[in-house]
Amino acid sequence: MATDMQRLIGTSEDDDEEIEMDVKEEDDEDGDEEENGGDHGNASEMVGIDGGNGLVTAGGDNSFQQQQQFQEQVGTPGGSARRCRPLEEKERTKLRERRRRAITAKILAGLRRHGNYNLRVRADINDVIAALAREAGWVVLPDGTTFPPRSQGQRPTGGNSAVVTPSSPVPSQPTPSASIRGVASGYRSSLEYNTCQTKGVFMPTPSPYDLSSSSRSQTSMVGDGELQRDNQPLVGSGSMDTVHEKQIIDLPCRLSERDLAGTPYVPVYVMLPLGVINIKCELVDPDGLLKQLKVLKSINVDGVTVNCWWGIVEAHAPQEYNWNGYKRLFQMVHELKLKLQVVMSFHECGGNFGDDVCIPLPHWVAEIGRTNPDIFFTDREGRHNPECLSWGVDKERVLRGRTALEVYFDFMRSFRVEFDEYFEDSFISMIEVGLGPCGELRYPSCPVKHGWRYPGVGEFQCYDLYMLKSLKKAAEARGHSIWVRGPDNAGTYNSQPHETGFFCDGGDYDGFYGRFFLNWYSKVLVDHGNGVLSLAKLAFEGSCIAAKLANIYWWYKTASHAAELTAGYYNPCNRDGYAAIMEMLKSNGVSLNIACADLNTLNQLEVFPKAFADPEGLVWQVLNAGWDLGLPVAGENALPCLNRVTYNKALDSAKPMNDPDGRHFSSFTYLRLSPLLMEQQNLREFERFIKRMHGEAVLDLQV
C-alpha cells in the first residue's frame, strides 16, 4: 500500500483530502500493474531496507529487489495483475486511515502533556518512536540510526570533527566521509550559523576511552566513490554484511580507560527518589527502601542525598513544621552508617524533566499567590510561574508579615534545631541550599508548562511588579528612565538566536541598553544568592554548605549564549558570566555543585546539531572559574547513567587528566536511586564506577 507512514500527522480537517489522494495513488498503482501485465521486473526503481543494519539501498539489480519481486509474484499467482479495488474497499481504507491518525493524535497529545516530550505540532510516528527510544536511554541520530548507549564509545565516526578547537575557532566545512551503519558524522555548514569567534570554545583532550585512530581506520564502509581507508581490514573477530555487492565491516572496538588506582578519594552519594517522602510527610515504602540502602552500603556507597521540601514540611501554616517522615528516614540512614547530604528545596516539584511526583509550594503561599500573583516570576506575556518565589520579594513583607529571605531562614533554622544531633557527629556532611527552580541559582527561563522545548532560548522573567520596581530604580539611577522595560525583540520561549534582534550576531544584547539590562538582570541573581547563602551560613554554622548552578549548555557555541542570558548568566563570548557568581560563593564560604558532568559534546552535536551545544565547554569554564578561586566543587550526572561509557565521562570530569594541580571533585552525586539501578548488571557496573571514584584498582581495566 502506497500510504506513507512518514506523512506528517495533522488535524482531522485535512484527513479526507489526504486519504482521497492515498486511495487515488493506490488506484494508479493498480492501473500500472494492469498495463505491465504483472511484469514487476520493469520497475524503474525499488527501495530495500535492511532492518538489521538500518541501511537503505536504491537501484535496479540487487538482492533486495529480486527478493521483493519474488514475493510479489508469489502473492499474485502467475504474476497476473490485480484488479481495481471496489469503492467499498476504498472506503475501508479511508476509515482505517482515520482511526490510525486519531490514535496517533491521542498518543502525541498524551506524550506532550504528561511526558514533556519535545514533539512538534505536526509530528509523525517516527518522532514518537524516537522520543520513546531516547526516554529509554537509547541514542537516536538524525538519520534514524538507533543504538543502545553502551555502544557510544564503540561507534566509529568518519572524517574530521567539526567541533571548535582553540586553535581553530571556526570549523571549516569538511567533506563528509563514509560512516558505518548509517551513523551521521554531524557536519554543519559554516554558512548555517556563525559560531563564537571571540571566546575560545573548550575542546578537551581526546578522552582515553575514545576510539583510537588506529581502530577507526580499521572500520570502513566500502561504496561507490567512497574512500576505503584500509584495503584489507581484519575480518574474523567482527562481523561482515553484504548489501548490493558491498561489504560492511563491523569490528568490535575495545574501550580504552584510564588507570585511576591511587588517585584521590572522591565520595559517591546516591540521590534518593523525589517521592521518598509523601505530601503528608510520611516515609514511603520503608521496607523496600531499607533493602535498597543495604545494597548501596554493600557496594561501598558513601551516603545518600535527599530533598527536604518546603511544600511538605511547612505545608499548611506559616512556621508550623512537620519533620516526621524525615526523622524516620534519617534514623534509617544513620543506623546503616551512611552519610547524608540534604537539599533545602524551596521550589515546587513536577512539570520538569525527570519529575515523577508533584510537590507544590506550601498551601498558604499558594493562597497569597491567588490574590497577589506578582510574588511569582512572570514572563513578558504576563504568565505567572508558581515554581518558586520571585526574587523581587526577597525583601518585601508580602508573606504574612515576613519577607522571602526571612521565610527561608526560619525553615533552615528549624531544620538545624530539629536534627542537631546529626550535625554533632558529622552524619550530615553537606547542606545544599535551593536558590531557584530545580534548586539551581537561575531564573525559570525555560518552563515546560509554558510551552518551552529544547533548544529554545527561553524568555526573560522580570515582569512581576517587584522585579519591574527594581528595574525602574536601576534605570533611574543610570539616568535613562526609558530603559524601564524588558527587551521587546528577544523572541519567545522556542525562538533561536538568529531569529531575534536581541540575540543574533551583533544584536541588541551587546548594545548600550542590552548591556545595562543584562547587568541588572544578572546582578539580581547574584544578590539573591548572596542574601540566601549569608543566612544559610548563620543557620548551619560550621557545616559544609553548597549551591548548585544550572547546566545551560545549548547555544554555548554562539556569540550571545542566548539561553544562558535568559537564565541569568551574563556569559556572552566577550564576557565571563560566572566570575561574579564564584566571588559571591567564596565570600560566603560555599561549595559549588555543577551538573552535566556526564554529557558529551559530540553526542549533543549528533542528536541536536542545530543547538550549537557544548556541555563540556560549559563544565570546563565553570570548573575553572570555581577552582581558580579555591572553591570545593561537587558534581552530579545530568541524565540517567548506567553504562561504562557515561561513567567514564563522569570520571574524566571528576578527575581531570594531567591536571598539574591535581584538582578533583569534592564529591559526586548519582541521580538517582531506582529499580533499574538495582538490576544485577547495572549494579555491577555502578560498583566498578565507585571503586574508580575511590581511587581503587579494578581487575577488568581496559588500557
XYZ file of C-alpha atoms in Angstrom, residues 49-570:
522
model
C 15.513 -1.719 3.710
C 17.796 -3.853 5.824
C 16.089 -3.939 9.164
C 19.170 -5.263 10.875
C 21.561 -2.603 9.705
C 19.303 0.363 9.086
C 20.734 0.793 5.574
C 18.619 1.799 2.587
C 19.664 0.918 -0.965
C 18.017 2.139 -4.151
C 18.620 0.914 -7.667
C 17.904 -1.811 -10.186
C 19.769 -5.118 -9.816
C 20.280 -6.141 -6.210
C 19.332 -8.979 -3.926
C 16.664 -6.973 -2.094
C 14.922 -6.059 -5.322
C 14.906 -9.622 -6.557
C 13.536 -10.849 -3.256
C 10.741 -8.268 -3.293
C 9.856 -9.155 -6.885
C 9.687 -12.808 -5.992
C 7.399 -12.107 -3.031
C 5.070 -10.020 -5.193
C 4.877 -12.735 -7.818
C 4.095 -15.309 -5.170
C 1.386 -13.050 -3.773
C -0.128 -12.729 -7.278
C -0.350 -16.181 -8.862
C 1.177 -16.291 -12.311
C 2.276 -12.709 -11.963
C -1.168 -11.593 -13.122
C -2.320 -8.059 -12.490
C -4.555 -7.181 -9.572
C -7.992 -5.817 -10.297
C -9.019 -2.318 -9.327
C -10.437 -2.346 -5.862
C -14.141 -1.573 -5.493
C -15.495 1.553 -3.855
C -16.229 -0.305 -0.596
C -12.569 -1.217 -0.165
C -11.573 2.402 -0.772
C -13.948 3.495 1.971
C -12.478 0.887 4.326
C -9.015 2.239 3.548
C -10.136 5.767 4.415
C -11.720 4.539 7.657
C -8.569 2.690 8.693
C -6.533 5.792 7.954
C -8.806 7.977 10.089
C -8.648 5.544 13.001
C -4.898 5.300 12.765
C -4.454 9.066 12.746
C -6.892 9.515 15.626
C -4.930 7.048 17.747
C -1.641 8.708 16.832
C -3.041 12.137 17.690
C -4.045 10.909 21.156
C -0.602 9.387 21.691
C 1.069 12.645 20.698
C -1.208 14.694 22.955
C -0.539 12.423 25.919
C 3.220 12.484 25.403
C 3.245 16.275 25.149
C 1.048 16.793 28.167
C 2.312 14.172 30.580
C 5.722 13.139 29.306
C 7.274 16.509 28.396
C 8.354 15.157 25.035
C 9.720 17.663 22.559
C 7.309 16.853 19.730
C 6.436 19.341 17.020
C 2.792 20.151 16.310
C 2.576 18.016 13.170
C 4.795 15.198 14.427
C 4.815 11.850 12.687
C 5.174 8.330 14.024
C 8.951 8.482 13.587
C 9.110 11.385 16.048
C 7.129 9.364 18.580
C 9.351 6.311 18.261
C 12.493 8.437 18.513
C 11.226 10.226 21.637
C 10.344 6.957 23.338
C 13.706 5.453 22.412
C 15.580 8.435 23.857
C 13.476 8.248 27.023
C 14.529 4.612 27.367
C 18.160 5.699 27.228
C 18.877 4.836 23.585
C 20.667 7.142 21.182
C 18.734 8.160 18.050
C 20.675 10.021 15.391
C 19.027 12.440 12.919
C 19.176 9.853 10.138
C 17.255 7.351 12.279
C 20.195 5.193 13.308
C 19.421 3.874 16.787
C 21.679 2.058 19.224
C 21.964 1.492 22.987
C 24.125 3.962 24.910
C 26.710 1.352 25.850
C 27.802 1.296 22.200
C 28.514 5.019 22.106
C 32.166 4.516 22.754
C 32.329 1.894 20.002
C 30.707 3.576 17.048
C 33.209 4.985 14.587
C 32.977 8.424 13.124
C 34.064 9.411 9.704
C 36.166 12.347 8.631
C 37.307 15.294 10.661
C 35.356 16.590 13.606
C 33.509 19.853 13.177
C 33.947 20.725 16.855
C 35.537 24.089 17.545
C 39.037 23.890 18.991
C 41.181 26.648 20.491
C 43.499 26.521 17.503
C 40.636 26.776 15.002
C 37.834 28.915 16.482
C 35.602 28.473 13.448
C 35.171 24.993 11.983
C 35.667 24.743 8.264
C 33.150 22.884 6.179
C 34.617 19.394 5.812
C 33.816 16.965 3.079
C 31.520 14.325 4.566
C 33.169 10.969 4.514
C 31.787 7.491 4.882
C 30.280 6.467 8.172
C 29.485 2.992 9.283
C 25.951 1.657 9.565
C 24.363 4.993 8.728
C 25.875 6.884 11.693
C 25.827 10.574 10.842
C 29.094 12.404 11.326
C 27.343 15.587 12.443
C 28.843 18.000 9.934
C 27.430 21.503 9.784
C 27.955 24.082 7.115
C 29.790 27.152 8.295
C 27.187 29.206 6.414
C 24.288 27.938 8.517
C 25.287 29.836 11.620
C 28.201 31.949 12.738
C 29.771 30.383 15.782
C 31.569 32.238 18.512
C 34.933 33.577 17.405
C 35.920 35.672 20.387
C 35.659 33.229 23.274
C 37.736 30.083 22.842
C 35.417 27.090 22.947
C 36.833 24.274 25.037
C 37.878 21.159 23.165
C 39.022 18.609 25.742
C 41.997 16.407 25.259
C 40.821 13.279 23.435
C 39.462 11.026 26.119
C 41.465 7.840 26.654
C 38.311 5.801 26.242
C 37.529 7.292 22.826
C 38.270 5.195 19.785
C 41.886 5.353 18.776
C 42.788 6.464 15.300
C 44.037 3.015 14.516
C 40.785 1.351 15.467
C 38.836 3.906 13.469
C 40.949 3.358 10.399
C 40.225 -0.344 10.509
C 36.491 0.259 10.242
C 35.257 1.482 6.920
C 32.329 1.373 4.581
C 33.097 0.430 1.008
C 30.903 2.086 -1.606
C 30.896 3.736 -4.992
C 33.088 6.825 -4.984
C 33.977 6.390 -1.289
C 37.461 6.140 0.069
C 38.384 2.861 1.690
C 40.893 3.518 4.430
C 42.294 0.030 4.643
C 42.146 -2.244 1.641
C 42.387 -5.363 3.763
C 40.530 -4.859 7.034
C 40.773 -7.561 9.635
C 37.873 -9.963 9.408
C 37.146 -12.764 11.803
C 36.634 -11.276 15.237
C 33.951 -8.906 13.971
C 31.103 -9.328 11.550
C 30.621 -8.674 7.829
C 27.413 -7.978 5.960
C 26.955 -7.889 2.193
C 24.455 -5.471 0.677
C 24.298 -4.857 -3.072
C 27.754 -6.410 -3.517
C 29.255 -4.014 -0.989
C 30.838 -5.202 2.229
C 30.217 -3.551 5.572
C 32.773 -4.450 8.209
C 31.771 -4.117 11.856
C 34.732 -4.679 14.132
C 34.351 -4.728 17.928
C 36.450 -1.956 19.438
C 37.835 -2.173 22.934
C 37.174 0.644 25.360
C 40.395 2.302 26.452
C 40.275 3.512 30.062
C 42.475 5.435 32.461
C 44.041 3.663 35.390
C 42.725 5.632 38.387
C 44.276 3.439 41.067
C 45.942 5.633 43.657
C 44.102 8.816 42.610
C 42.344 10.967 45.253
C 39.278 9.562 47.007
C 36.040 11.134 45.742
C 32.982 10.223 47.885
C 29.948 8.972 45.955
C 26.399 9.739 47.101
C 23.142 8.465 45.628
C 20.152 10.778 45.335
C 17.006 9.210 46.776
C 13.750 9.251 44.759
C 11.897 12.560 44.702
C 8.842 10.984 46.304
C 10.603 9.091 49.098
C 8.628 11.360 51.477
C 4.983 11.859 50.511
C 2.902 15.012 50.750
C 1.834 14.053 54.295
C 5.483 13.906 55.361
C 5.446 10.128 55.677
C 8.216 7.776 54.596
C 7.059 5.798 51.559
C 7.797 2.042 51.495
C 10.341 1.957 54.338
C 10.959 -1.808 53.965
C 11.741 -1.573 50.274
C 13.949 1.470 50.828
C 15.840 -0.296 53.613
C 16.689 -3.181 51.282
C 17.971 -0.795 48.632
C 20.050 1.137 51.157
C 21.652 -2.087 52.358
C 22.588 -2.921 48.782
C 24.163 0.518 48.382
C 26.085 0.030 51.605
C 27.380 -3.334 50.388
C 28.990 -1.755 47.319
C 30.641 0.988 49.417
C 28.452 3.966 48.539
C 29.452 6.767 50.930
C 25.978 8.122 51.550
C 22.676 9.344 50.158
C 21.183 12.710 49.231
C 17.595 13.710 49.943
C 15.383 16.731 49.199
C 13.691 18.423 52.144
C 10.651 20.010 50.530
C 9.368 23.341 51.800
C 5.957 22.434 50.363
C 5.780 19.325 52.582
C 7.309 20.491 55.855
C 5.626 23.914 56.102
C 2.622 22.995 54.013
C -0.389 24.304 55.921
C 0.525 27.330 58.016
C 3.485 29.676 58.434
C 6.170 28.415 60.851
C 4.347 25.140 61.523
C 6.907 22.490 60.571
C 6.342 18.754 60.259
C 9.605 16.748 60.090
C 8.180 13.302 60.994
C 8.941 11.495 57.740
C 12.439 12.896 57.590
C 13.124 11.827 61.176
C 12.380 8.220 60.323
C 14.401 8.388 57.108
C 17.438 9.954 58.763
C 17.369 7.361 61.542
C 17.330 4.545 58.983
C 20.282 6.002 57.070
C 22.182 6.678 60.302
C 21.801 3.108 61.511
C 23.381 1.853 58.287
C 26.350 4.175 58.918
C 25.848 6.029 55.666
C 26.484 9.760 55.338
C 23.727 12.198 54.421
C 23.521 15.233 52.164
C 20.370 17.342 52.431
C 18.896 19.739 49.862
C 16.794 22.637 51.157
C 14.190 22.630 48.364
C 12.295 25.928 48.211
C 10.783 25.171 44.794
C 7.932 23.009 43.564
C 8.450 19.563 42.069
C 6.594 18.487 38.932
C 6.500 19.611 35.340
C 10.232 19.459 34.674
C 12.334 16.752 33.060
C 12.723 13.792 35.408
C 9.992 14.868 37.855
C 7.831 11.852 38.681
C 5.906 13.368 41.605
C 4.053 16.615 42.235
C 5.025 18.664 45.297
C 3.712 22.256 45.128
C 4.743 25.216 47.231
C 3.061 25.465 50.669
C -0.712 25.901 50.540
C -0.594 29.174 52.432
C 1.869 30.566 49.871
C -0.449 29.499 47.052
C -3.315 31.341 48.770
C -1.252 34.521 48.863
C -0.385 33.986 45.206
C -4.032 33.845 44.207
C -4.566 37.399 45.459
C -1.076 38.658 44.642
C 0.347 36.641 41.726
C 3.294 39.027 41.465
C 5.060 37.061 44.186
C 5.899 34.604 41.368
C 8.173 35.059 38.371
C 6.322 36.479 35.361
C 7.154 36.472 31.646
C 6.509 39.152 29.029
C 3.021 37.797 28.261
C 2.039 38.140 31.934
C 2.080 34.407 32.676
C 2.999 33.676 36.288
C 5.148 30.691 37.212
C 4.440 29.271 40.706
C 7.538 27.063 40.578
C 9.292 29.318 43.087
C 9.036 32.809 44.561
C 10.202 35.803 42.578
C 13.479 37.255 43.783
C 11.736 40.611 43.807
C 10.047 39.650 47.117
C 13.282 38.742 48.897
C 12.943 41.904 50.998
C 9.212 42.567 50.607
C 6.933 41.701 53.544
C 4.268 40.000 51.467
C 4.303 36.529 53.118
C 2.099 37.027 56.156
C 4.354 39.747 57.519
C 7.651 38.096 56.548
C 9.994 38.595 53.648
C 11.042 35.669 51.470
C 14.539 35.723 52.981
C 13.060 35.503 56.490
C 10.883 32.565 55.419
C 13.902 30.699 54.062
C 15.953 31.410 57.190
C 13.194 30.259 59.571
C 12.881 27.000 57.624
C 16.632 26.331 57.713
C 16.902 27.221 61.395
C 14.039 24.840 62.233
C 15.851 22.040 60.405
C 19.100 22.775 62.225
C 17.406 22.666 65.628
C 15.350 19.553 64.846
C 18.346 17.485 63.709
C 21.039 18.976 65.896
C 22.359 15.551 66.985
C 23.108 14.563 63.405
C 25.194 17.686 62.898
C 27.223 16.986 66.010
C 28.559 13.621 64.797
C 29.040 14.844 61.193
C 26.408 12.425 59.921
C 25.025 15.274 57.787
C 28.035 16.009 55.618
C 26.621 18.805 53.444
C 23.632 21.128 53.114
C 22.753 22.256 49.605
C 20.586 25.363 49.634
C 17.976 25.713 46.899
C 18.187 29.100 45.204
C 15.671 28.855 42.356
C 13.814 26.451 40.064
C 15.056 22.867 40.424
C 17.114 24.133 43.359
C 19.503 25.900 40.963
C 20.667 29.501 41.024
C 18.918 30.627 37.831
C 15.740 32.225 36.556
C 12.912 29.872 35.466
C 13.501 30.891 31.854
C 12.614 27.525 30.297
C 9.294 26.395 31.839
C 7.848 23.357 30.104
C 4.391 24.295 31.394
C 4.538 27.475 29.314
C 5.473 25.636 26.148
C 9.276 25.726 26.188
C 11.013 22.895 24.362
C 14.710 22.229 23.911
C 16.644 24.005 22.443
C 14.607 27.213 22.691
C 16.381 30.292 24.062
C 13.746 30.804 26.772
C 12.372 34.141 27.950
C 13.391 36.767 30.483
C 11.460 36.502 33.764
C 11.372 40.055 35.083
C 7.817 41.251 34.573
C 6.296 40.871 38.027
C 5.557 44.047 39.950
C 8.531 43.763 42.289
C 11.155 42.965 39.644
C 9.939 45.866 37.497
C 10.242 48.156 40.513
C 13.863 47.073 40.901
C 14.476 47.637 37.161
C 12.946 51.119 37.376
C 15.223 52.007 40.258
C 18.302 50.843 38.348
C 17.274 52.726 35.162
C 16.642 55.960 37.033
C 19.990 55.638 38.818
C 21.596 55.313 35.379
C 19.682 58.357 34.177
C 17.677 56.597 31.453
C 14.061 56.195 32.511
C 13.210 54.928 29.023
C 15.077 51.731 29.914
C 12.384 50.694 32.422
C 11.359 47.752 30.264
C 12.463 44.326 29.192
C 13.776 43.624 25.688
C 10.984 43.712 23.114
C 12.853 41.788 20.405
C 14.103 38.760 22.348
C 11.680 36.313 20.721
C 9.651 33.688 22.539
C 10.452 30.540 24.515
C 11.246 28.432 21.455
C 12.991 31.037 19.337
C 16.529 30.518 18.076
C 19.152 33.261 18.472
C 19.389 34.177 14.789
C 15.594 34.630 14.657
C 15.666 37.505 17.172
C 17.000 41.038 17.027
C 18.320 40.809 20.574
C 20.362 37.568 20.497
C 21.541 37.446 16.884
C 25.150 38.174 15.967
C 25.655 41.901 16.506
C 22.254 42.057 18.212
C 20.990 44.400 20.898
C 22.368 42.222 23.682
C 25.727 43.939 23.071
C 24.318 47.453 22.701
C 24.071 50.154 25.373
C 20.592 49.177 26.537
C 21.309 45.457 26.240
C 24.404 45.686 28.437
C 22.527 47.743 31.018
C 19.621 45.307 31.154
C 21.754 42.161 31.314
C 23.967 43.676 34.018
C 20.897 44.417 36.130
C 19.287 41.045 35.391
C 22.398 39.079 36.390
C 23.066 41.273 39.421
C 19.626 40.436 40.827
C 20.613 36.750 40.540
C 23.895 37.295 42.394
C 22.218 39.422 45.084
C 19.575 36.750 45.664
C 22.211 34.051 46.040
C 24.210 36.208 48.408
C 21.163 37.015 50.554
C 20.034 33.405 50.986
C 23.512 31.922 51.440
C 24.557 34.508 54.039
C 21.549 33.434 56.122
C 22.317 29.752 55.497
C 25.805 30.351 56.869
C 24.209 31.610 60.077
C 21.743 28.725 60.329
C 24.307 25.988 59.580
C 27.401 27.493 61.146
C 30.320 25.078 60.972
C 28.693 22.853 58.333
C 29.565 22.460 54.682
C 27.134 24.438 52.501
C 26.763 24.141 48.737
C 24.927 25.928 45.938
C 24.020 24.479 42.562
C 24.389 26.116 39.174
C 22.376 25.093 36.135
C 23.847 23.464 33.034
C 22.506 25.754 30.292
C 24.781 24.409 27.577
C 22.700 24.891 24.404
C 23.679 27.834 22.186
C 27.004 27.896 24.050
C 28.865 27.919 20.721
C 27.144 31.111 19.556
C 28.262 34.648 20.285
C 25.391 35.683 22.564
C 24.944 32.456 24.586
C 21.230 33.297 24.452
C 19.903 30.516 26.702
C 22.380 31.470 29.422
C 21.361 35.125 29.207
C 17.668 34.424 29.820
C 18.652 32.138 32.728
C 20.585 34.999 34.350
C 24.143 34.034 33.401
C 25.619 37.076 31.631
